[in-house]
Coordinates of C-alpha atoms and ligand atoms in Angstrom, one line a residue:
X738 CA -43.5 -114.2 6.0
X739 CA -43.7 -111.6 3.1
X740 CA -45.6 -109.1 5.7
X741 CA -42.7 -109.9 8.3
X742 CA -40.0 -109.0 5.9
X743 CA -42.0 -105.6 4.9
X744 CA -42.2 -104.8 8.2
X745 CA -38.3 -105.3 8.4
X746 CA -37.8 -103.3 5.7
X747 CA -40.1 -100.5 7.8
X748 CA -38.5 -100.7 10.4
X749 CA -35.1 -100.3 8.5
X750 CA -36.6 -97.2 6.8
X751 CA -38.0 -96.0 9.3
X752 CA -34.5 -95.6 11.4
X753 CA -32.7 -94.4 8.5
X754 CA -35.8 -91.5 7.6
X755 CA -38.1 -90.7 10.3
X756 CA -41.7 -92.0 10.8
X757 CA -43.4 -89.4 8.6
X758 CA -41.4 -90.6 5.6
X759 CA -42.6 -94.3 6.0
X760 CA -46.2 -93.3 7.5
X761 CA -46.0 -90.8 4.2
X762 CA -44.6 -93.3 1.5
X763 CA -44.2 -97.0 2.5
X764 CA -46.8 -97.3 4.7
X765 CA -49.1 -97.7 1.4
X766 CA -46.7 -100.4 -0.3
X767 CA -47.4 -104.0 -0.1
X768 CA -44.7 -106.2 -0.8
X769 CA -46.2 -108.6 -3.8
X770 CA -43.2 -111.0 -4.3
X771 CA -40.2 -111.5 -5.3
X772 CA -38.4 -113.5 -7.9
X773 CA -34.6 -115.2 -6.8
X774 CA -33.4 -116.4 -10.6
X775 CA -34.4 -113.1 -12.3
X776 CA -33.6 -110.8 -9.4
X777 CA -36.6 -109.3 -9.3
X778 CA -38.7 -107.4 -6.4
X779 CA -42.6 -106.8 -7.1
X780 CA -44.3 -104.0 -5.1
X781 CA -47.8 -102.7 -5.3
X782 CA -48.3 -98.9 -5.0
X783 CA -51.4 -97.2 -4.9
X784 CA -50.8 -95.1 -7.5
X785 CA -47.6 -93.9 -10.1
X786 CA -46.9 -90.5 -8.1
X787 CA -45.8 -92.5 -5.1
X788 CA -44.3 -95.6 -6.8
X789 CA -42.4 -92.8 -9.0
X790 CA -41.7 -90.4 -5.6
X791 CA -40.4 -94.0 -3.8
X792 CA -38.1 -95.4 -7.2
X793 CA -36.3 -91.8 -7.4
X794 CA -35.7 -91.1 -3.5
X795 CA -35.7 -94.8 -2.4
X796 CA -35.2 -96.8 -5.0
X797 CA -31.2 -97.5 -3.6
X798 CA -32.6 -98.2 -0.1
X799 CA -34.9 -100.7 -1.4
X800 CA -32.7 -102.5 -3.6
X801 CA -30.4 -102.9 -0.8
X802 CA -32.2 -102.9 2.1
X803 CA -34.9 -105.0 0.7
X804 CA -32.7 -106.8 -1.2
X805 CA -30.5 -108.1 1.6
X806 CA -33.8 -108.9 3.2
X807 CA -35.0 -111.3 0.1
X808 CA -31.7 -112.0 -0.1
X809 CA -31.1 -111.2 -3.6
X810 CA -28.2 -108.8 -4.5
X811 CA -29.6 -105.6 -6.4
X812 CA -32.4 -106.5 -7.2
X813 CA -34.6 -104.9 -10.1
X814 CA -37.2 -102.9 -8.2
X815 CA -40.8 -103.3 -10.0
X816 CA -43.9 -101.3 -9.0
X817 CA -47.5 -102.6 -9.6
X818 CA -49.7 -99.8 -9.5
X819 CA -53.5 -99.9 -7.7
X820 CA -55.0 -96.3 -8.2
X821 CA -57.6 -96.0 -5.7
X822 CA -58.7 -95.0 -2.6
X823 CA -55.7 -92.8 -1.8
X824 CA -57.1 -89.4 -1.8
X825 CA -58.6 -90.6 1.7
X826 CA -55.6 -92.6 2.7
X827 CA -53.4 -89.8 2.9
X828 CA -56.1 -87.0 4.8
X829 CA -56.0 -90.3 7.4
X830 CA -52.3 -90.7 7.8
X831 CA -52.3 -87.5 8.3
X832 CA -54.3 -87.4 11.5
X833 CA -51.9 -90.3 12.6
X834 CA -48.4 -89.3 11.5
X835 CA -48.4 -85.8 12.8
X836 CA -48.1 -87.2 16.5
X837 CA -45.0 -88.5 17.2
X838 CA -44.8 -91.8 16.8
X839 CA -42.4 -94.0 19.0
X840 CA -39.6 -94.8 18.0
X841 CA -40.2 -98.9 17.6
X842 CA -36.9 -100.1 17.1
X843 CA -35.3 -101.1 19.9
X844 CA -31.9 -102.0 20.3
X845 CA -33.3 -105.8 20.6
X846 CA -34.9 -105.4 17.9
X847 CA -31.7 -104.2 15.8
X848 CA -28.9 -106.3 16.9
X849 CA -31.5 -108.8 15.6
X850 CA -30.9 -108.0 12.0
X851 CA -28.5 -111.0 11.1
X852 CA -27.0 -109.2 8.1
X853 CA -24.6 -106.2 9.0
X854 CA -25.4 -103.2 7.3
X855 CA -23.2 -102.0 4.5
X856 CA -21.2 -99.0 5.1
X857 CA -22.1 -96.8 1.8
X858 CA -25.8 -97.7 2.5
X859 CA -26.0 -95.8 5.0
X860 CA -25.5 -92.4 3.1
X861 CA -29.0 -90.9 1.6
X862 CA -28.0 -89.7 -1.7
X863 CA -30.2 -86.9 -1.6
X864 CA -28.3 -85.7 1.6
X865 CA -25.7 -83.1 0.1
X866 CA -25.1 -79.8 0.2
X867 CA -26.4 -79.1 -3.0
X868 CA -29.9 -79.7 -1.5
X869 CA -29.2 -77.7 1.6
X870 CA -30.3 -74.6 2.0
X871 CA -28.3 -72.0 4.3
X872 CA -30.1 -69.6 6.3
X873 CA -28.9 -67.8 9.1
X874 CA -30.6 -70.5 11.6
X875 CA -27.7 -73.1 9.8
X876 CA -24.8 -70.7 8.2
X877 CA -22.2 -71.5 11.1
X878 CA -23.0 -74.7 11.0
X879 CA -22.7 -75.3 6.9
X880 CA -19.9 -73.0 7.0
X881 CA -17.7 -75.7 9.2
X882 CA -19.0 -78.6 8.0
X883 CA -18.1 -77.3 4.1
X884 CA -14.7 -76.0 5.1
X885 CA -13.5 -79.3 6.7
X886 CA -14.2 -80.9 3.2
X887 CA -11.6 -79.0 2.4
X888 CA -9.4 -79.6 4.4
X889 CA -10.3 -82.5 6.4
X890 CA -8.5 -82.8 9.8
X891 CA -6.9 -79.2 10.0
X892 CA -9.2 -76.5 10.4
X893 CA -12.2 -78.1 13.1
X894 CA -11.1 -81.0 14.9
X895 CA -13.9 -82.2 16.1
X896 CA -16.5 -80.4 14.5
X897 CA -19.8 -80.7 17.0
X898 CA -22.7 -79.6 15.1
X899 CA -25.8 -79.3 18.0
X900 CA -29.7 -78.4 17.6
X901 CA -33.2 -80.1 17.8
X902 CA -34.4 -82.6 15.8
X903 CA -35.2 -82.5 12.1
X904 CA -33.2 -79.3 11.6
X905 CA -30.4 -81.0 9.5
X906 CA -28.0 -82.4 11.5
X907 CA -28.0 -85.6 9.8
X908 CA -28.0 -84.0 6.7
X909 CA -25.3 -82.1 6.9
X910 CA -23.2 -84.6 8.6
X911 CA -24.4 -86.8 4.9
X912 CA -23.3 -84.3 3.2
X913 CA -19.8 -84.2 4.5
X914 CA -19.6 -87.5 3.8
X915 CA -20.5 -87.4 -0.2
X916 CA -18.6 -84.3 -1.3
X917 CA -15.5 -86.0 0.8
X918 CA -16.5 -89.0 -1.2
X919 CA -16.4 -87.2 -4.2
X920 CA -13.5 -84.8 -3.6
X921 CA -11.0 -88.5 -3.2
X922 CA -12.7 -91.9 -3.6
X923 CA -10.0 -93.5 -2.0
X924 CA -10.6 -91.9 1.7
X925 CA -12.6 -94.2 3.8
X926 CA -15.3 -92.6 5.2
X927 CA -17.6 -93.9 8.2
X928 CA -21.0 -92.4 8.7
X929 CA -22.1 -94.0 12.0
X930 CA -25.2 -92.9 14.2
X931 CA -24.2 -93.4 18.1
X932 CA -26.9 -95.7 18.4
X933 CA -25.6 -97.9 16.2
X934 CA -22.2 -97.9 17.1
X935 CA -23.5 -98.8 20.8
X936 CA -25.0 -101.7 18.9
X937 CA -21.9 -102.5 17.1
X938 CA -20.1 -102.6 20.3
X939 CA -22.5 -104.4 22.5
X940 CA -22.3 -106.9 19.4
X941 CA -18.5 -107.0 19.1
X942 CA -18.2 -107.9 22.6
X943 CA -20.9 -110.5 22.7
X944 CA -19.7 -112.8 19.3
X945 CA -16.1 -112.1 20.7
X946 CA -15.4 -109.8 17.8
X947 CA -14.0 -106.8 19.7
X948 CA -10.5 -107.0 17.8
X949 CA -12.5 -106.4 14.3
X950 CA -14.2 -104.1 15.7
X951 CA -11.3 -102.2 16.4
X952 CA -10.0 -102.6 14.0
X953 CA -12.7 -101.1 11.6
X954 CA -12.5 -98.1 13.4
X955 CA -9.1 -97.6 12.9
X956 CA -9.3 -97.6 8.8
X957 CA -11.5 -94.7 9.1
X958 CA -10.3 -91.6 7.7
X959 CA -13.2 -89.6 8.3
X960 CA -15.8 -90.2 11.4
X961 CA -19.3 -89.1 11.2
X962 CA -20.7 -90.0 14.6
X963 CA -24.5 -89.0 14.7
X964 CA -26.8 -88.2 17.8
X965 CA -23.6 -88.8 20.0
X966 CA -25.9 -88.2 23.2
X967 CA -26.9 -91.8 22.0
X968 CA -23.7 -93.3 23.6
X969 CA -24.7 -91.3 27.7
X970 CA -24.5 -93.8 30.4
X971 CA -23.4 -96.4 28.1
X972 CA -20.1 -97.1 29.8
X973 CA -18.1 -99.5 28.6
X974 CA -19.0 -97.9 24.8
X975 CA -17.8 -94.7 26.0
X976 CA -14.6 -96.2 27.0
X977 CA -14.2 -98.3 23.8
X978 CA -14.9 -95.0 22.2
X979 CA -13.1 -92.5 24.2
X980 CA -10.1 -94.9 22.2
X981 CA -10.9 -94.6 19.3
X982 CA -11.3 -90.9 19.4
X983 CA -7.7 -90.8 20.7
X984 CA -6.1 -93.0 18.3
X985 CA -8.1 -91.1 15.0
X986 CA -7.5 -87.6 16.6
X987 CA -3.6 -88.3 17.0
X988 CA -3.7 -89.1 12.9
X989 CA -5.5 -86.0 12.8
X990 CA -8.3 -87.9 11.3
X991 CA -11.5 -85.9 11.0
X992 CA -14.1 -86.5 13.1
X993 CA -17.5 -84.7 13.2
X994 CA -20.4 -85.4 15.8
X995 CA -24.3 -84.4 15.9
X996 CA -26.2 -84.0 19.0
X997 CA -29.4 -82.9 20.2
X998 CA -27.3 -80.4 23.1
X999 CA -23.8 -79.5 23.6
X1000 CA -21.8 -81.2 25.1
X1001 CA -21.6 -79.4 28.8
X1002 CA -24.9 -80.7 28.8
X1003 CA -25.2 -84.3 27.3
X1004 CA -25.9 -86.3 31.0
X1005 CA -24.6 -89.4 31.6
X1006 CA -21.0 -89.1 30.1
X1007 CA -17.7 -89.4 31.1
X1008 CA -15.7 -86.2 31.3
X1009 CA -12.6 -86.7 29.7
X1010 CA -15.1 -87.7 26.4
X1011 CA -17.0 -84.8 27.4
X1012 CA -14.2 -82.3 27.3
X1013 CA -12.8 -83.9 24.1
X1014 CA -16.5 -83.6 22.0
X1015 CA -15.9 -79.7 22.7
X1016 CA -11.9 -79.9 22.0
X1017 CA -12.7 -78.7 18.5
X1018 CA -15.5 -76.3 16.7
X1019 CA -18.6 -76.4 18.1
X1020 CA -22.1 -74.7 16.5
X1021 CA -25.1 -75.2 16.7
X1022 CA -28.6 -75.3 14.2
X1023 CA -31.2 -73.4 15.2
X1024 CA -35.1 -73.1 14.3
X1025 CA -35.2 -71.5 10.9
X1026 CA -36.9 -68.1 10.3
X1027 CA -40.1 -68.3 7.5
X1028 CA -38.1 -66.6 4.7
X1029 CA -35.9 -69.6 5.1
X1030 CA -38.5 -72.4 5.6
X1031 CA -40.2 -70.8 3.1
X1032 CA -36.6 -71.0 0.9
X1033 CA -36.6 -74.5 2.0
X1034 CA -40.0 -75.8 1.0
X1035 CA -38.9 -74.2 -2.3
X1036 CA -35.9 -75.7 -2.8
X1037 CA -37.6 -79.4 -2.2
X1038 CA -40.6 -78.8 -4.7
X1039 CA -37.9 -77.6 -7.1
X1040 CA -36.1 -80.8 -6.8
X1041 CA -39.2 -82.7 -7.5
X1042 CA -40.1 -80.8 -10.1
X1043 CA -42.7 -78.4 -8.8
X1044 CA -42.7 -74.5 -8.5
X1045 CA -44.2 -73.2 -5.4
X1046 CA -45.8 -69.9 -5.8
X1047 CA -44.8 -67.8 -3.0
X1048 CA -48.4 -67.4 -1.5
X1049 CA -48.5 -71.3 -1.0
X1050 CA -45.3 -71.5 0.1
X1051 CA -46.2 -68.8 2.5
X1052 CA -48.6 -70.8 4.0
X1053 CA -47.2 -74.6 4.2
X1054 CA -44.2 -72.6 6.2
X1055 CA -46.9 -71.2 8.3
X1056 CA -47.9 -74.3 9.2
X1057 CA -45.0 -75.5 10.4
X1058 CA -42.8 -73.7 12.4
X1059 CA -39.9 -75.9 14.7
X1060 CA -38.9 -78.7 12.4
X1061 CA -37.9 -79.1 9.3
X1062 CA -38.6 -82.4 9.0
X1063 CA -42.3 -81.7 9.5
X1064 CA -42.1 -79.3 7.1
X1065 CA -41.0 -81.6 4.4
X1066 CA -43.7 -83.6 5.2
X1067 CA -46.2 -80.7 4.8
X1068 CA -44.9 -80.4 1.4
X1069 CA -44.9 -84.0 0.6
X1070 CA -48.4 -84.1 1.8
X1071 CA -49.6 -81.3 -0.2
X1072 CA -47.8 -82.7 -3.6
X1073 CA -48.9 -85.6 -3.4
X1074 CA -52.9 -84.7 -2.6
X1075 CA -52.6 -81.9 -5.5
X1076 CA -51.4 -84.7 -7.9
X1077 CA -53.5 -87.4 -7.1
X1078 CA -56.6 -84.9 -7.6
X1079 CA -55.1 -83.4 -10.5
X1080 CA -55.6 -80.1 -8.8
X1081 CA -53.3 -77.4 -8.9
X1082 CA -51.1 -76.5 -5.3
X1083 CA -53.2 -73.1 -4.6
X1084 CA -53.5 -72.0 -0.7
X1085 CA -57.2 -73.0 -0.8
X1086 CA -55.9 -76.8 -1.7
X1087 CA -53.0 -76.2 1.5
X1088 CA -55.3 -75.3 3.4
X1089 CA -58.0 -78.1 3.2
X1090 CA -54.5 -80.6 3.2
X1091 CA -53.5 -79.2 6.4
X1092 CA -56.3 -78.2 8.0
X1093 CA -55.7 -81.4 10.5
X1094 CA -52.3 -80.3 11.0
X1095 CA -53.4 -77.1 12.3
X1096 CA -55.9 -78.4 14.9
X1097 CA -53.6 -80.5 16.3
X1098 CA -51.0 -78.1 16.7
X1099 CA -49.7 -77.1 20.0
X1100 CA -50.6 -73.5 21.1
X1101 CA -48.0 -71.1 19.3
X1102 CA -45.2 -69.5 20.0
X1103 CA -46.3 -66.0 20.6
X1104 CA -44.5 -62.5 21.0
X1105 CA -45.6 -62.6 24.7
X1106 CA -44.1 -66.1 25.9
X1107 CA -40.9 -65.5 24.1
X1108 CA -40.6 -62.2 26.1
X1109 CA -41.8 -64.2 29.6
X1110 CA -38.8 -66.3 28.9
X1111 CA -36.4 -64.2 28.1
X1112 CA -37.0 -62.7 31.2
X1113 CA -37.5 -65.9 33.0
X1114 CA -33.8 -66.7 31.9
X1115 CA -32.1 -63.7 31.5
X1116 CA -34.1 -62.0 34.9
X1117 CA -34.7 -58.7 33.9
X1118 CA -38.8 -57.9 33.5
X1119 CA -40.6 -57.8 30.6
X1120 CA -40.8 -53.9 31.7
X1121 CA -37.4 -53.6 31.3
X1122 CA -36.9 -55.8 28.0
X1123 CA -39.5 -54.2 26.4
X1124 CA -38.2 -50.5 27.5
X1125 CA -35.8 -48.4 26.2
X1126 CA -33.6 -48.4 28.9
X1127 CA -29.7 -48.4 27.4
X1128 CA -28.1 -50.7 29.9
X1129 CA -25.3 -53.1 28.1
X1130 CA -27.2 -56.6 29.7
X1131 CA -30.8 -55.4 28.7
X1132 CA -30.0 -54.2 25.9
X1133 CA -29.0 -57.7 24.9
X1134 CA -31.6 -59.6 26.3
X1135 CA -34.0 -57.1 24.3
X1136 CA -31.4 -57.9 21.5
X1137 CA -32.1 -61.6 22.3
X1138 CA -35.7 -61.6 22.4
X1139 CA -35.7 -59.6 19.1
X1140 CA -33.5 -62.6 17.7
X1141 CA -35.9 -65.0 18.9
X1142 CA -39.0 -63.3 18.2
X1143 CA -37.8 -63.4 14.3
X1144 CA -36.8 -67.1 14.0
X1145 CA -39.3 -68.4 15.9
X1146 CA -42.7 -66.6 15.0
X1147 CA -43.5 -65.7 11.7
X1148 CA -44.0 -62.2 12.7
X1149 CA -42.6 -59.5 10.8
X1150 CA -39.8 -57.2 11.9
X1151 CA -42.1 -54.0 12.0
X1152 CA -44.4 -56.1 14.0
X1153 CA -41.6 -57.1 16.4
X1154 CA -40.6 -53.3 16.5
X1155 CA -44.0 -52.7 17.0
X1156 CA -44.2 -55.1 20.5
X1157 CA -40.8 -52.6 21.8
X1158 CA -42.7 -49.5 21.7
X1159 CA -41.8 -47.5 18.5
X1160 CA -38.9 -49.1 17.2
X1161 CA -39.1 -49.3 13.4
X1162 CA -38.0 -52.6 11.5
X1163 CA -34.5 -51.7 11.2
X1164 CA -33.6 -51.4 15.0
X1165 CA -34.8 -54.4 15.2
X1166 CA -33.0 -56.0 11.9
X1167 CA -29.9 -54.2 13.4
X1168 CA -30.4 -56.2 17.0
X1169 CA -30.8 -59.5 14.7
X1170 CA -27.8 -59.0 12.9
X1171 CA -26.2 -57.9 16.2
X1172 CA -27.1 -61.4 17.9
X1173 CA -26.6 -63.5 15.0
X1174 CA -22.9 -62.3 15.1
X1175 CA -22.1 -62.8 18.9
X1176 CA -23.5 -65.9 18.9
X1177 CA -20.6 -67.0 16.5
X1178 CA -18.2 -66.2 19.0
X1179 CA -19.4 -66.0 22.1
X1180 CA -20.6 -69.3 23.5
X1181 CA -22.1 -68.4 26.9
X1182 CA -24.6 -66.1 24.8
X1183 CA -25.4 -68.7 22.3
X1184 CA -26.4 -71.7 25.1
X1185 CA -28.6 -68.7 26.8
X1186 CA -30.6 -68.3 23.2
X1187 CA -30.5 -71.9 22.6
X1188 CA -31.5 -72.9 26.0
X1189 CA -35.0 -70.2 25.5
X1190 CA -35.9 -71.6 22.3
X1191 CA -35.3 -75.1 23.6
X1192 CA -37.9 -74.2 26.7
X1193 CA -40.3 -72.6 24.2
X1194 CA -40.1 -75.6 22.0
X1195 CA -41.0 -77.8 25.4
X1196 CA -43.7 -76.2 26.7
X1197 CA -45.6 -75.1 22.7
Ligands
ADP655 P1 -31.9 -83.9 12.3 O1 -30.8 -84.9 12.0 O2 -31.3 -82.6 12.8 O3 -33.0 -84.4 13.1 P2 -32.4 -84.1 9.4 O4 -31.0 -83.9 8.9 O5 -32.8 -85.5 9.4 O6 -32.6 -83.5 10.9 O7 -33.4 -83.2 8.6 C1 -34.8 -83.5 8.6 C2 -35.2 -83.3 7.2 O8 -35.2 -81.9 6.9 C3 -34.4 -83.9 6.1 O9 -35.2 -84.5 5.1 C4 -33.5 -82.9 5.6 O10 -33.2 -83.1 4.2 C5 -34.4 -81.6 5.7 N1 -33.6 -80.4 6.0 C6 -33.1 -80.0 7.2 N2 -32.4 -78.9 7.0 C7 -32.4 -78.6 5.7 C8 -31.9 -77.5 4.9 N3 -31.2 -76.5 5.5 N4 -32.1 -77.5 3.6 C9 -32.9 -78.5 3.1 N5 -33.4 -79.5 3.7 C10 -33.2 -79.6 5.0
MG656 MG1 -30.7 -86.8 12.7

């Protein structure tokens, strides 16, 4: 019974974070008891780092999550601690949580849950744009998503923010959602991932509850619709939704979506919801460059705390190169083995953390594929790429490969000017720059770069 609920609660965690945050954090927790009259929930942790890590990032999830799962409203979160035996725990979850895990929650599974979620409990707190660092992979992106805090409705409507996963779609779409929140408390704000709303739906309909459902839908004055490719070949959802778009864009109500693609290419969905995802602004995340994971890992020690020195931070970013997510969890990793063995965070101590990491990793990106690809996809050789011929399309596919070369390798740019023949590191900042501006305007160019760094990302 107790285990059932914490597995609940796992489950619930694990759909709102990721699997490397519950492998990482809760995965250690055992669920002790809890006490009804004083509104009270006991947890054992194995030591104070993580009981303290889980109180200051979780602790609202677990109060309410857990709570409604005990049934006791806010409840008093208390942490028994068990030092021991963790120093092993977490080299072993490491070998585990850097495959992929599953996703285990099927839709079954979640319309299960007997207790709706809350609305405000489904934004992370920590989610803002305070915490969000802008690099050039994301500066499009956070540009639109800040502006239409602002102005909500008028400027980007929708806003269609596309990339791969764990590059910050969901947290910039939560971060829309609390600085809205905080600009006017009175505006009603609904952060739903598509997923969930197919749910919702499929719920609505079943317990004959379609009207409230509508109904709900309509109140919103902002709609945060996450991982929209969620809702392909899901008919009759697309249809309910394909309403509700209408009736919120006609009150010029803002609505924002996240997807893993853009929309020409989410499959399975009708075209007149199709044409409307891309009626607005859309832009896209890309895979950050190292200056900026490197800016990232930073940023998250910072907020726990923790000064990186740049060699360390260096090498955790070196690590890991496609996903943000997994870099976070490098970090996380890294703290929490430094503080556990009282050791300071030096690149020897990375190194023996994430030495698993590193065998497991897939082959890497290297100067060589990206320029097979580009020329796979564009169709010019890797002669002619690589050449200095002045022809408007190579030049820009040489321009592309440059762009690419730089945000997905950790290579230098004198290195990558080195791989052209004799161009120094400001031809190829130049071609960077170059890219990184057409792809704010030019769309056709922008699914070409996303669609090679998608095929790298496939085939790593
Ligand atoms: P996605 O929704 O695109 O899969 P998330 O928004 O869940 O990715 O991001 C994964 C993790 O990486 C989150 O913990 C998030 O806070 C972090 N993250 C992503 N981008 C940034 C950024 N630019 N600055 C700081 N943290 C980031
Ligand atoms: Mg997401």
């Amino acid at each position: 019974m107790v285990h059932d609920i914490w597995n609940q609660f796992l489950t619930i965690a694990r759909e709102e974070f990721g699997s490397r945050v519950v492998e990482t954090w809760f995965r250690a927790i055992v669920l002790v008891r809890w006490d009804i009259l004083h509104k009270e929930v006991y947890l054992k942790a194995p030591n104070a780092f993580i009981s303290d890590w889980i109180q200051k990032n979780y602790g609202t999830v677990l109060q309410v999550h857990l709570g409604r799962l005990v049934t006791i409203d806010k409840p008093r979160i208390i942490f028994v601690n068990n030092e021991q035996a963790i120093v092993a725990q977490l080299k072993e979850s490491e070998l585990s949580s850097s495959i992929a895990l599953p996703m285990d929650v099927t839709p079954a599974k979640k319309t299960s849950m007997k207790v709706p979620y809350k609305k405000s409990l489904l934004h992370s707190h920590d989610y803002s744009f305070d915490t969000f660092v802008v690099g050039p992979h994301n500066s499009l992106a956070y540009a639109a998503a800040h502006a239409i805090t602002e102005k909500p409705g008028k400027l980007y409507n929708p806003l269609f923010i596309y990339g791969g996963s764990g590059l910050g779609k969901t947290h910039l779409l939560n971060a829309i959602s609390n600085k809205m929140q905080q600009n006017n408390g009175d505006v009603v704000i609904l952060y739903q991932p598509a997923d969930r709303f197919v749910n919702e739906f499929i719920n609505a309909i079943r317990f004959d509850k379609i009207h409230r459902f509508q109904e709900k839908y309509q109140r919103v004055d902002v709609l945060l619709i996450d991982d929209v490719q969620f809702i392909s070949n899901k008919e009759q959802t697309q249809e309910a939704f394909f309403h509700i778009f209408n009736s919120l864009y006609e009150l010029r109500k803002q609505i924002v979506f996240s997807s893993d693609t853009f929309p020409q290419n989410i499959k399975g969905i009708a075209e007149r919801l199709r044409s409307r995802l891309a009626w607005g602004l859309v832009t896209d995340i890309y895979t950050p460059g190292i200056e900026t994971r490197i800016a990232i890992l930073k940023k998250k020690a910072l907020l726990n705390n923790e000064i990186l020195e740049d060699d360390v931070a260096q090498r955790i970013a070196e690590y890991t190169i496609s996903n943000i997510r997994e870099l976070e969890g490098a970090l996380i990793r890294v703290m929490a083995y430094a503080s556990l063995t009282q050791k300071k965070i030096t690149v020897e101590l990375v190194e023996d953390v994430l030495q698993h990491h590193q065998s497991k990793q897939k082959p890497s990106i290297t100067l060589d594929r990206i320029l097979r690809e580009v020329s796979k996809q564009s169709g010019y050789t890797p002669d002619a790429i690589q050449s200095k011929v002045r022809n408007k399309d190579i030049a820009l596919a040489r321009h592309i490969t440059m762009f690419i070369m730089k945000s997905m390798t950790d290579k230098s740019l004198r290195d990558i000017g080195e791989f052209f023949t004799g161009r120094d590191h400001s031809t190829v900042m130049h071609a960077i720059e170059k890219i990184e501006s057409i792809i704010k305007n030019k769309s056709e160019v922008s699914i070409l770069v996303r669609r090679i760094q998608d095929a790298l990302q496939r085939f790593e």
